[in-house]
Amino acid sequence: EMCRGPDCPARPSPVLSQQSSNQWSDAVRTAVLQATFALLLPIVAGCASDPTRSSPSSQDGLWTASGAPPTVLRLAPSQLSETGTIVPSTAVFTSNAELIAPVGIAFDAAGALWVASSSDSLLVAFTPDALPSSGSADATTVIGPRDGSLSAPSGLAFDPAHRLWVANSANGTLVRFDAAQLTAGGAPVPEVVLSGLGHPVALAFDAKGSLWV
């Protein structure tokens, strides 16, 4: 039974001190972040193959980006015919971007591989000769954000005019960079910005040139 008399020992106050409250909040915040990364890191995101190749190459196959560890991976054509656990034929990492949450990947008309690095809001490109084998590779081109032009980019797609469209999942925009902007790199202002589409995460063009989000 609960003691109610004057001789009962004092009960501890249920009110947390400011220090205890802050420590509890920090602990919860850390636990949430750890759980979030545990869920996000194993996700293997967008995939692409290079449609520009007309002859066999050591870079043929299916390319994808993985966040754990942050790498760009290639699966050779021979690895795509059977079910099972495989070791990618090529695994490339770069110091140009975090690639912790890479969720978009696409090839341009020249065969360069573009990757959206969502965690640091960057686009990085690798020309075919920059991806000869596994290991570290410097990105040929890096495009950074300017006034929200890139905000957790998550989807990439090239239109028939070779312009790059990017889905920004954080600020809910679609932006378009023209070929000259992609060549120059830096932090260009998008030629087109579309909004009102929620939080887009993936893009694809159909044969008629319509963009699906």
XYZ file of N, CA and C in Angstrom:
639
model
N 0.824 -1.187 0.000
C 0.000 0.000 0.000
C 0.868 1.250 0.000
N 0.347 2.314 -0.585
C 1.093 3.565 -0.640
C 1.079 4.239 0.717
N 2.228 4.647 1.200
C 2.344 5.337 2.488
C 1.866 6.779 2.342
N 0.925 7.194 3.222
C 0.359 8.531 3.127
C 0.554 9.351 4.396
N 1.125 8.787 5.432
C 1.270 9.497 6.691
C 2.451 10.446 6.706
N 2.544 11.262 7.776
C 3.633 12.237 7.873
C 4.989 11.597 8.098
N 5.005 10.332 8.560
C 6.278 9.672 8.825
C 6.823 8.929 7.609
N 6.102 8.983 6.483
C 6.548 8.289 5.271
C 7.773 8.984 4.680
N 8.688 8.224 4.129
C 9.859 8.852 3.477
C 9.419 9.658 2.260
N 10.197 10.693 2.013
C 9.873 11.567 0.870
C 10.028 10.808 -0.427
N 9.070 11.005 -1.288
C 9.152 10.369 -2.602
C 9.975 11.233 -3.546
N 10.731 10.623 -4.450
C 11.518 11.417 -5.412
C 10.595 12.199 -6.330
N 11.031 13.377 -6.657
C 10.226 14.228 -7.543
C 10.189 13.650 -8.936
N 9.005 13.621 -9.567
C 8.925 13.103 -10.941
C 9.432 14.085 -11.972
N 9.764 15.304 -11.556
C 10.200 16.326 -12.501
C 11.683 16.163 -12.779
N 12.057 16.024 -14.010
C 13.456 15.901 -14.389
C 14.142 17.242 -14.280
N 15.398 17.229 -13.847
C 16.177 18.456 -13.877
C 16.470 18.820 -15.320
N 16.874 20.071 -15.543
C 17.195 20.493 -16.909
C 18.326 19.667 -17.478
N 19.342 19.357 -16.631
C 20.477 18.573 -17.106
C 20.044 17.166 -17.471
N 19.209 16.543 -16.573
C 18.742 15.190 -16.864
C 17.887 15.166 -18.121
N 17.043 16.188 -18.287
C 16.196 16.265 -19.471
C 17.026 16.369 -20.738
N 18.079 17.198 -20.672
C 18.944 17.343 -21.852
C 19.657 16.048 -22.169
N 20.130 15.348 -21.094
C 20.826 14.082 -21.321
C 19.884 13.062 -21.933
N 18.644 13.026 -21.412
C 17.657 12.088 -21.968
C 17.368 12.398 -23.428
N 17.216 13.704 -23.762
C 16.939 14.103 -25.143
C 18.091 13.721 -26.044
N 19.342 13.931 -25.565
C 20.505 13.572 -26.368
C 20.548 12.074 -26.610
N 20.209 11.298 -25.575
C 20.235 9.845 -25.717
C 19.189 9.378 -26.726
N 17.989 9.962 -26.635
C 16.935 9.597 -27.584
C 17.331 9.993 -28.996
N 17.868 11.212 -29.138
C 18.273 11.678 -30.452
C 19.321 10.759 -31.063
N 20.316 10.347 -30.241
C 21.357 9.447 -30.733
C 20.771 8.111 -31.154
N 19.862 7.580 -30.334
C 19.252 6.290 -30.654
C 18.458 6.355 -31.948
N 17.724 7.460 -32.139
C 16.936 7.623 -33.363
C 17.838 7.701 -34.578
N 18.925 8.468 -34.467
C 19.846 8.592 -35.596
C 20.488 7.258 -35.923
N 20.893 6.523 -34.886
C 21.505 5.221 -35.128
C 20.528 4.276 -35.803
N 19.276 4.298 -35.336
C 18.271 3.429 -35.950
C 17.996 3.828 -37.389
N 17.971 5.156 -37.651
C 17.718 5.641 -39.003
C 18.806 5.189 -39.951
N 20.075 5.366 -39.535
C 21.174 4.958 -40.398
C 21.208 3.454 -40.568
N 20.830 2.718 -39.539
C 20.796 1.270 -39.668
C 19.798 0.848 -40.729
N 18.704 1.628 -40.864
C 17.698 1.303 -41.874
C 18.103 1.789 -43.249
N 18.779 2.958 -43.307
C 19.069 3.565 -44.601
C 20.280 2.963 -45.279
N 21.339 2.683 -44.520
C 22.603 2.323 -45.134
C 22.553 1.064 -45.991
N 21.798 0.021 -45.612
C 21.801 -1.159 -46.469
C 21.029 -0.990 -47.763
N 20.335 0.109 -47.943
C 19.510 0.266 -49.133
C 20.383 0.481 -50.361
N 20.216 -0.330 -51.375
C 20.887 -0.117 -52.649
C 19.917 0.610 -53.556
N 20.369 1.731 -54.089
C 19.437 2.627 -54.748
C 19.426 2.434 -56.251
N 19.193 3.551 -56.978
C 18.947 3.495 -58.407
C 19.995 2.749 -59.197
N 19.577 2.145 -60.284
C 20.472 1.376 -61.142
C 20.430 1.932 -62.556
N 21.505 1.668 -63.317
C 21.544 2.113 -64.708
C 22.543 1.278 -65.477
N 22.312 1.147 -66.763
C 23.283 0.553 -67.667
C 23.588 1.581 -68.740
N 24.757 1.461 -69.341
C 25.204 2.458 -70.315
C 24.682 2.107 -71.701
N 23.736 2.866 -72.234
C 23.167 2.554 -73.550
C 24.036 3.026 -74.706
N 25.153 3.710 -74.422
C 25.959 4.292 -75.498
C 26.988 3.320 -76.044
N 27.217 2.210 -75.367
C 28.271 1.294 -75.798
C 27.788 0.417 -76.954
N 28.606 0.337 -77.997
C 28.276 -0.500 -79.145
C 29.193 -1.704 -79.251
N 30.240 -1.762 -78.413
C 31.158 -2.891 -78.409
C 31.438 -3.298 -76.969
N 31.854 -4.552 -76.756
C 32.100 -5.016 -75.389
C 33.149 -4.169 -74.674
N 32.964 -3.996 -73.381
C 33.870 -3.176 -72.583
C 33.935 -3.738 -71.172
N 35.039 -3.408 -70.466
C 35.188 -3.844 -69.081
C 34.215 -3.131 -68.160
N 33.515 -2.104 -68.687
C 32.545 -1.382 -67.875
C 31.108 -1.724 -68.243
N 30.909 -2.765 -69.048
C 29.562 -3.207 -69.370
C 28.900 -3.810 -68.136
N 27.589 -3.789 -68.122
C 26.847 -4.410 -67.043
C 25.875 -3.445 -66.398
N 25.454 -3.768 -65.197
C 24.504 -2.963 -64.446
C 25.241 -2.237 -63.328
N 25.115 -0.909 -63.318
C 25.759 -0.081 -62.292
C 24.729 0.348 -61.266
N 25.147 0.400 -60.020
C 24.277 0.851 -58.947
C 25.104 1.580 -57.896
N 24.432 2.285 -57.008
C 25.113 2.999 -55.927
C 24.640 2.433 -54.604
N 25.570 2.194 -53.697
C 25.244 1.620 -52.399
C 25.773 2.519 -51.293
N 25.000 2.651 -50.207
C 25.421 3.506 -49.107
C 26.211 2.792 -48.038
N 26.379 1.494 -48.112
C 27.076 0.767 -47.057
C 27.945 -0.335 -47.653
N 29.247 -0.062 -47.867
C 29.911 1.243 -47.718
C 29.585 2.143 -48.911
N 29.886 3.446 -48.796
C 29.549 4.385 -49.879
C 30.362 4.106 -51.147
N 29.769 3.419 -52.085
C 30.461 3.017 -53.300
C 29.520 3.018 -54.495
N 30.134 3.031 -55.674
C 29.419 2.801 -56.926
C 29.837 1.413 -57.390
N 28.866 0.583 -57.709
C 29.133 -0.827 -57.983
C 28.739 -1.203 -59.406
N 29.479 -2.151 -59.983
C 29.135 -2.695 -61.301
C 28.957 -4.204 -61.206
N 27.835 -4.656 -61.745
C 27.601 -6.084 -61.886
C 27.783 -6.439 -63.347
N 28.682 -7.354 -63.642
C 28.960 -7.757 -65.015
C 27.754 -8.479 -65.605
N 27.613 -8.464 -66.942
C 26.474 -9.150 -67.570
C 26.339 -10.606 -67.137
N 27.466 -11.296 -66.942
C 27.419 -12.706 -66.560
C 26.881 -12.913 -65.155
N 26.858 -11.846 -64.341
C 26.369 -11.962 -62.975
C 24.865 -11.734 -62.865
N 24.222 -11.405 -63.967
C 22.817 -11.023 -63.926
C 21.866 -12.143 -64.335
N 22.392 -13.307 -64.603
C 21.548 -14.374 -65.136
C 21.083 -15.372 -64.082
N 21.689 -15.338 -62.885
C 21.327 -16.315 -61.873
C 21.083 -15.642 -60.532
N 20.263 -16.281 -59.712
C 19.977 -15.797 -58.367
C 21.082 -16.222 -57.408
N 21.395 -15.359 -56.442
C 22.391 -15.725 -55.446
C 23.137 -14.514 -54.929
N 24.008 -14.731 -53.955
C 24.854 -13.678 -53.400
C 26.085 -13.527 -54.279
N 26.388 -12.282 -54.660
C 27.498 -12.055 -55.577
C 28.424 -10.972 -55.050
N 29.627 -10.952 -55.576
C 30.600 -9.895 -55.304
C 30.668 -9.027 -56.555
N 30.368 -7.725 -56.447
C 30.383 -6.862 -57.637
C 31.718 -6.929 -58.370
N 31.668 -6.846 -59.681
C 32.883 -6.878 -60.484
C 33.732 -5.628 -60.298
N 33.080 -4.505 -60.032
C 33.783 -3.243 -59.808
C 33.143 -2.530 -58.631
N 33.972 -1.968 -57.759
C 33.499 -1.177 -56.627
C 34.378 0.068 -56.537
N 33.761 1.234 -56.735
C 34.508 2.491 -56.800
C 34.029 3.433 -55.708
N 34.950 4.084 -55.047
C 34.600 5.136 -54.088
C 35.355 6.400 -54.470
N 34.914 7.536 -53.933
C 35.517 8.807 -54.306
C 35.591 9.732 -53.109
N 36.561 10.617 -53.117
C 36.683 11.625 -52.061
C 35.918 12.899 -52.420
N 35.302 12.939 -53.610
C 34.591 14.138 -54.055
C 33.207 14.281 -53.432
N 32.669 13.205 -52.871
C 31.322 13.252 -52.304
C 31.211 12.198 -51.215
N 30.265 12.417 -50.287
C 30.086 11.467 -49.194
C 29.534 10.133 -49.683
N 28.560 10.196 -50.587
C 27.895 8.998 -51.108
C 27.307 8.138 -49.996
N 26.942 8.774 -48.856
C 26.346 8.008 -47.766
C 24.933 7.567 -48.137
N 24.223 8.409 -48.856
C 22.863 8.047 -49.269
C 22.698 8.303 -50.758
N 23.436 7.563 -51.604
C 23.305 7.762 -53.046
C 22.060 7.069 -53.566
N 21.133 7.826 -54.121
C 19.863 7.223 -54.519
C 19.495 7.495 -55.967
N 20.400 8.043 -56.744
C 20.112 8.278 -58.150
C 21.353 8.035 -58.978
N 21.192 7.434 -60.136
C 22.334 7.116 -60.998
C 21.838 7.090 -62.444
N 22.637 7.653 -63.360
C 22.222 7.708 -64.765
C 23.443 7.923 -65.643
N 23.367 7.441 -66.878
C 24.409 7.667 -67.870
C 23.983 8.774 -68.819
N 24.939 9.643 -69.207
C 24.632 10.644 -70.218
C 24.963 10.109 -71.608
N 24.763 10.928 -72.628
C 24.934 10.474 -74.007
C 26.379 10.139 -74.341
N 27.336 10.692 -73.595
C 28.752 10.426 -73.834
C 29.261 9.228 -73.046
N 28.375 8.608 -72.259
C 28.778 7.444 -71.479
C 29.289 7.767 -70.098
N 29.205 9.037 -69.666
C 29.620 9.394 -68.311
C 28.562 8.945 -67.313
N 29.014 8.462 -66.177
C 28.125 7.982 -65.136
C 27.903 9.091 -64.114
N 26.638 9.473 -63.898
C 26.273 10.509 -62.938
C 25.629 9.864 -61.721
N 26.021 10.346 -60.536
C 25.503 9.814 -59.279
C 25.024 10.974 -58.418
N 23.836 10.838 -57.831
C 23.320 11.827 -56.893
C 23.705 11.411 -55.480
N 24.454 12.281 -54.810
C 24.843 12.040 -53.421
C 23.897 12.828 -52.530
N 22.894 12.152 -51.988
C 21.830 12.832 -51.271
C 22.294 13.460 -49.964
N 23.210 12.797 -49.273
C 23.598 13.252 -47.941
C 24.275 14.609 -47.947
N 25.038 14.927 -48.997
C 25.704 16.236 -49.073
C 25.233 17.065 -50.257
N 24.120 16.652 -50.889
C 23.486 17.416 -51.982
C 24.477 17.757 -53.089
N 25.107 16.728 -53.626
C 26.044 16.899 -54.736
C 25.679 15.957 -55.877
N 26.054 16.357 -57.097
C 26.031 15.477 -58.253
C 27.472 15.266 -58.690
N 27.851 14.020 -58.896
C 29.207 13.729 -59.347
C 29.139 12.877 -60.604
N 30.089 13.117 -61.502
C 30.119 12.385 -62.769
C 31.486 11.750 -62.967
N 31.476 10.566 -63.569
C 32.699 9.846 -63.884
C 32.684 9.495 -65.374
N 33.694 9.940 -66.103
C 33.810 9.524 -67.497
C 34.206 8.055 -67.539
N 33.994 7.373 -68.664
C 34.311 5.942 -68.721
C 35.749 5.614 -68.325
N 36.697 6.462 -68.705
C 38.087 6.156 -68.368
C 38.433 6.465 -66.912
N 37.490 7.044 -66.174
C 37.709 7.293 -64.746
C 37.289 6.107 -63.895
N 36.708 5.089 -64.531
C 36.228 3.918 -63.808
C 36.859 2.637 -64.355
N 38.180 2.593 -64.454
C 38.802 1.419 -65.064
C 38.779 0.177 -64.188
N 38.793 0.366 -62.875
C 38.853 -0.775 -61.969
C 38.375 -0.353 -60.588
N 38.337 -1.301 -59.673
C 37.917 -1.005 -58.315
C 38.929 -0.116 -57.603
N 38.430 0.653 -56.637
C 39.304 1.517 -55.861
C 38.833 2.953 -55.888
N 39.715 3.854 -55.517
C 39.380 5.272 -55.465
C 39.448 5.900 -56.851
N 38.476 6.753 -57.155
C 38.448 7.460 -58.439
C 37.960 8.875 -58.208
N 38.665 9.835 -58.765
C 38.227 11.223 -58.670
C 37.093 11.469 -59.657
N 36.052 12.132 -59.177
C 34.955 12.481 -60.070
C 35.432 13.463 -61.126
N 34.990 13.267 -62.354
C 35.370 14.160 -63.446
C 34.688 15.507 -63.309
N 33.450 15.499 -62.855
C 32.673 16.727 -62.671
C 31.941 16.654 -61.343
N 31.891 17.785 -60.638
C 31.125 17.885 -59.393
C 30.218 19.108 -59.493
N 28.941 18.915 -59.231
C 27.983 20.024 -59.212
C 27.427 20.139 -57.793
N 27.526 21.351 -57.238
C 27.062 21.595 -55.881
C 25.802 22.428 -55.858
N 25.208 22.587 -54.668
C 23.937 23.312 -54.543
C 24.121 24.823 -54.556
N 23.084 25.512 -55.004
C 23.010 26.975 -54.930
C 21.554 27.358 -54.677
N 21.318 27.938 -53.511
C 19.968 28.410 -53.150
C 18.911 27.322 -53.331
N 19.227 26.105 -52.877
C 18.254 25.024 -52.941
C 18.160 24.316 -54.270
N 19.112 24.596 -55.181
C 19.069 23.917 -56.479
C 19.220 22.414 -56.324
N 19.997 21.996 -55.343
C 20.127 20.588 -54.994
C 19.826 20.456 -53.507
N 18.821 19.648 -53.189
C 18.395 19.494 -51.807
C 18.035 18.026 -51.572
N 19.026 17.257 -51.115
C 18.882 15.806 -51.014
C 18.439 15.210 -52.345
N 19.241 15.395 -53.412
C 18.855 14.843 -54.714
C 18.737 13.332 -54.649
N 17.659 12.820 -55.229
C 17.390 11.390 -55.088
C 17.097 10.678 -56.395
N 16.815 11.403 -57.447
C 16.516 10.765 -58.728
C 17.141 11.533 -59.865
N 17.671 10.824 -60.862
C 18.307 11.439 -62.024
C 17.731 10.826 -63.301
N 17.574 11.661 -64.325
C 17.151 11.161 -65.628
C 17.544 12.175 -66.700
N 18.046 11.677 -67.816
C 18.372 12.529 -68.962
C 17.223 12.490 -69.952
N 16.842 13.670 -70.468
C 15.781 13.734 -71.463
C 16.366 13.541 -72.857
N 15.537 13.472 -73.895
C 16.054 13.243 -75.253
C 17.005 14.322 -75.734
N 16.964 15.523 -75.141
C 17.874 16.599 -75.521
C 19.145 16.594 -74.676
N 19.374 15.503 -73.924
C 20.585 15.309 -73.121
C 20.695 16.293 -71.964
N 19.561 16.763 -71.472
C 19.527 17.622 -70.294
C 19.228 16.767 -69.069
N 19.873 17.102 -67.961
C 19.732 16.290 -66.755
C 18.644 16.847 -65.842
N 17.693 15.983 -65.491
C 16.638 16.326 -64.549
C 16.947 15.669 -63.212
N 16.716 16.427 -62.142
C 17.042 15.961 -60.793
C 15.814 16.096 -59.900
N 15.497 15.049 -59.164
C 14.422 15.099 -58.172
C 15.039 15.403 -56.810
N 14.640 16.512 -56.219
C 15.106 16.900 -54.884
C 14.064 16.490 -53.854
N 14.364 15.465 -53.086
C 13.366 14.948 -52.154
C 13.162 15.855 -50.946
N 14.173 16.645 -50.570
C 14.044 17.471 -49.360
C 13.139 18.676 -49.575
N 13.363 19.424 -50.656
C 12.529 20.620 -50.865
C 11.422 20.392 -51.894
N 11.284 19.162 -52.385
C 10.151 18.827 -53.250
C 10.176 19.460 -54.611
N 11.362 19.606 -55.227
C 11.442 20.227 -56.547
C 12.040 19.276 -57.574
N 11.711 19.553 -58.831
C 12.410 18.966 -59.966
C 13.179 20.095 -60.636
N 14.467 19.862 -60.916
C 15.273 20.893 -61.562
C 15.942 20.315 -62.798
N 16.222 21.208 -63.767
C 16.849 20.779 -65.010
C 18.148 21.542 -65.242
N 19.208 20.789 -65.527
C 20.485 21.372 -65.897
C 20.762 21.048 -67.358
N 21.154 22.063 -68.130
C 21.451 21.845 -69.537
C 22.869 21.314 -69.714
N 23.156 20.829 -70.924
C 24.431 20.165 -71.182
C 25.625 21.059 -70.886
N 25.548 22.327 -71.253
C 26.665 23.233 -71.014
C 26.926 23.411 -69.523
N 25.872 23.426 -68.716
C 26.037 23.540 -67.273
C 26.698 22.299 -66.692
N 26.364 21.149 -67.229
C 26.964 19.910 -66.748
C 28.442 19.859 -67.087
N 28.793 20.387 -68.239
C 30.200 20.401 -68.643
C 31.018 21.331 -67.759
N 30.445 22.477 -67.410
C 31.171 23.484 -66.631
C 31.308 23.093 -65.165
N 30.342 22.365 -64.609
C 30.394 22.012 -63.204
C 30.108 23.215 -62.315
N 30.626 23.180 -61.082
C 30.407 24.289 -60.156
C 29.047 24.201 -59.471
N 28.403 25.351 -59.345
C 27.078 25.415 -58.705
C 26.145 26.223 -59.588
N 25.750 25.688 -60.728
C 24.911 26.444 -61.658
C 23.478 26.621 -61.167
N 22.832 27.641 -61.680
C 21.408 27.864 -61.412
C 20.613 27.026 -62.411
N 19.702 26.184 -61.961
C 18.939 25.341 -62.891
C 18.187 26.179 -63.918
N 18.081 25.646 -65.131
C 17.333 26.319 -66.186
C 15.829 26.235 -65.941
N 15.402 25.168 -65.277
C 13.981 24.973 -64.980
C 13.855 24.451 -63.554
N 12.885 24.980 -62.821
C 12.580 24.498 -61.475
C 11.073 24.253 -61.387
N 10.670 23.047 -61.056
C 9.260 22.696 -60.904
C 9.002 22.294 -59.456
N 7.847 22.680 -58.930
C 7.504 22.334 -57.553
C 6.057 21.857 -57.496
N 5.593 21.556 -56.285
C 4.218 21.104 -56.114
C 4.030 19.625 -56.342
N 5.111 18.846 -56.255
C 5.036 17.407 -56.519
C 5.348 16.580 -55.284
N 5.124 17.151 -54.122
C 5.409 16.412 -52.889
C 6.901 16.286 -52.670
N 7.370 15.067 -52.477
C 8.794 14.799 -52.272
C 9.244 13.738 -53.270
N 9.543 14.151 -54.500
C 9.891 13.187 -55.554
C 11.191 12.457 -55.243
N 11.231 11.174 -55.570
C 12.421 10.374 -55.281
C 12.961 9.622 -56.496
N 12.212 9.564 -57.594
C 12.673 8.817 -58.763
C 12.080 9.419 -60.026
N 12.816 9.300 -61.129
C 12.403 9.877 -62.406
C 12.648 8.880 -63.532
N 11.827 8.981 -64.585
C 12.062 8.189 -65.787
C 11.315 8.819 -66.958
N 11.969 8.842 -68.114
C 11.340 9.318 -69.343
C 10.826 8.139 -70.130
N 9.639 8.274 -70.733
C 9.153 7.223 -71.609
C 9.584 7.500 -73.050
N 9.166 6.615 -73.951
C 9.622 6.728 -75.338
C 9.137 7.983 -76.030
N 8.065 8.597 -75.528
C 7.523 9.816 -76.129
C 8.084 11.087 -75.504
N 8.970 10.934 -74.521
C 9.575 12.091 -73.901
C 8.850 12.630 -72.681
N 7.801 11.929 -72.232
C 7.099 12.348 -71.016
C 7.912 11.940 -69.792
N 7.924 12.792 -68.791
C 8.676 12.514 -67.571
C 7.728 11.964 -66.509
N 8.076 10.800 -65.991
C 7.306 10.163 -64.926
C 8.041 10.325 -63.600
N 7.288 10.693 -62.560
C 7.870 11.003 -61.259
C 7.252 10.104 -60.188
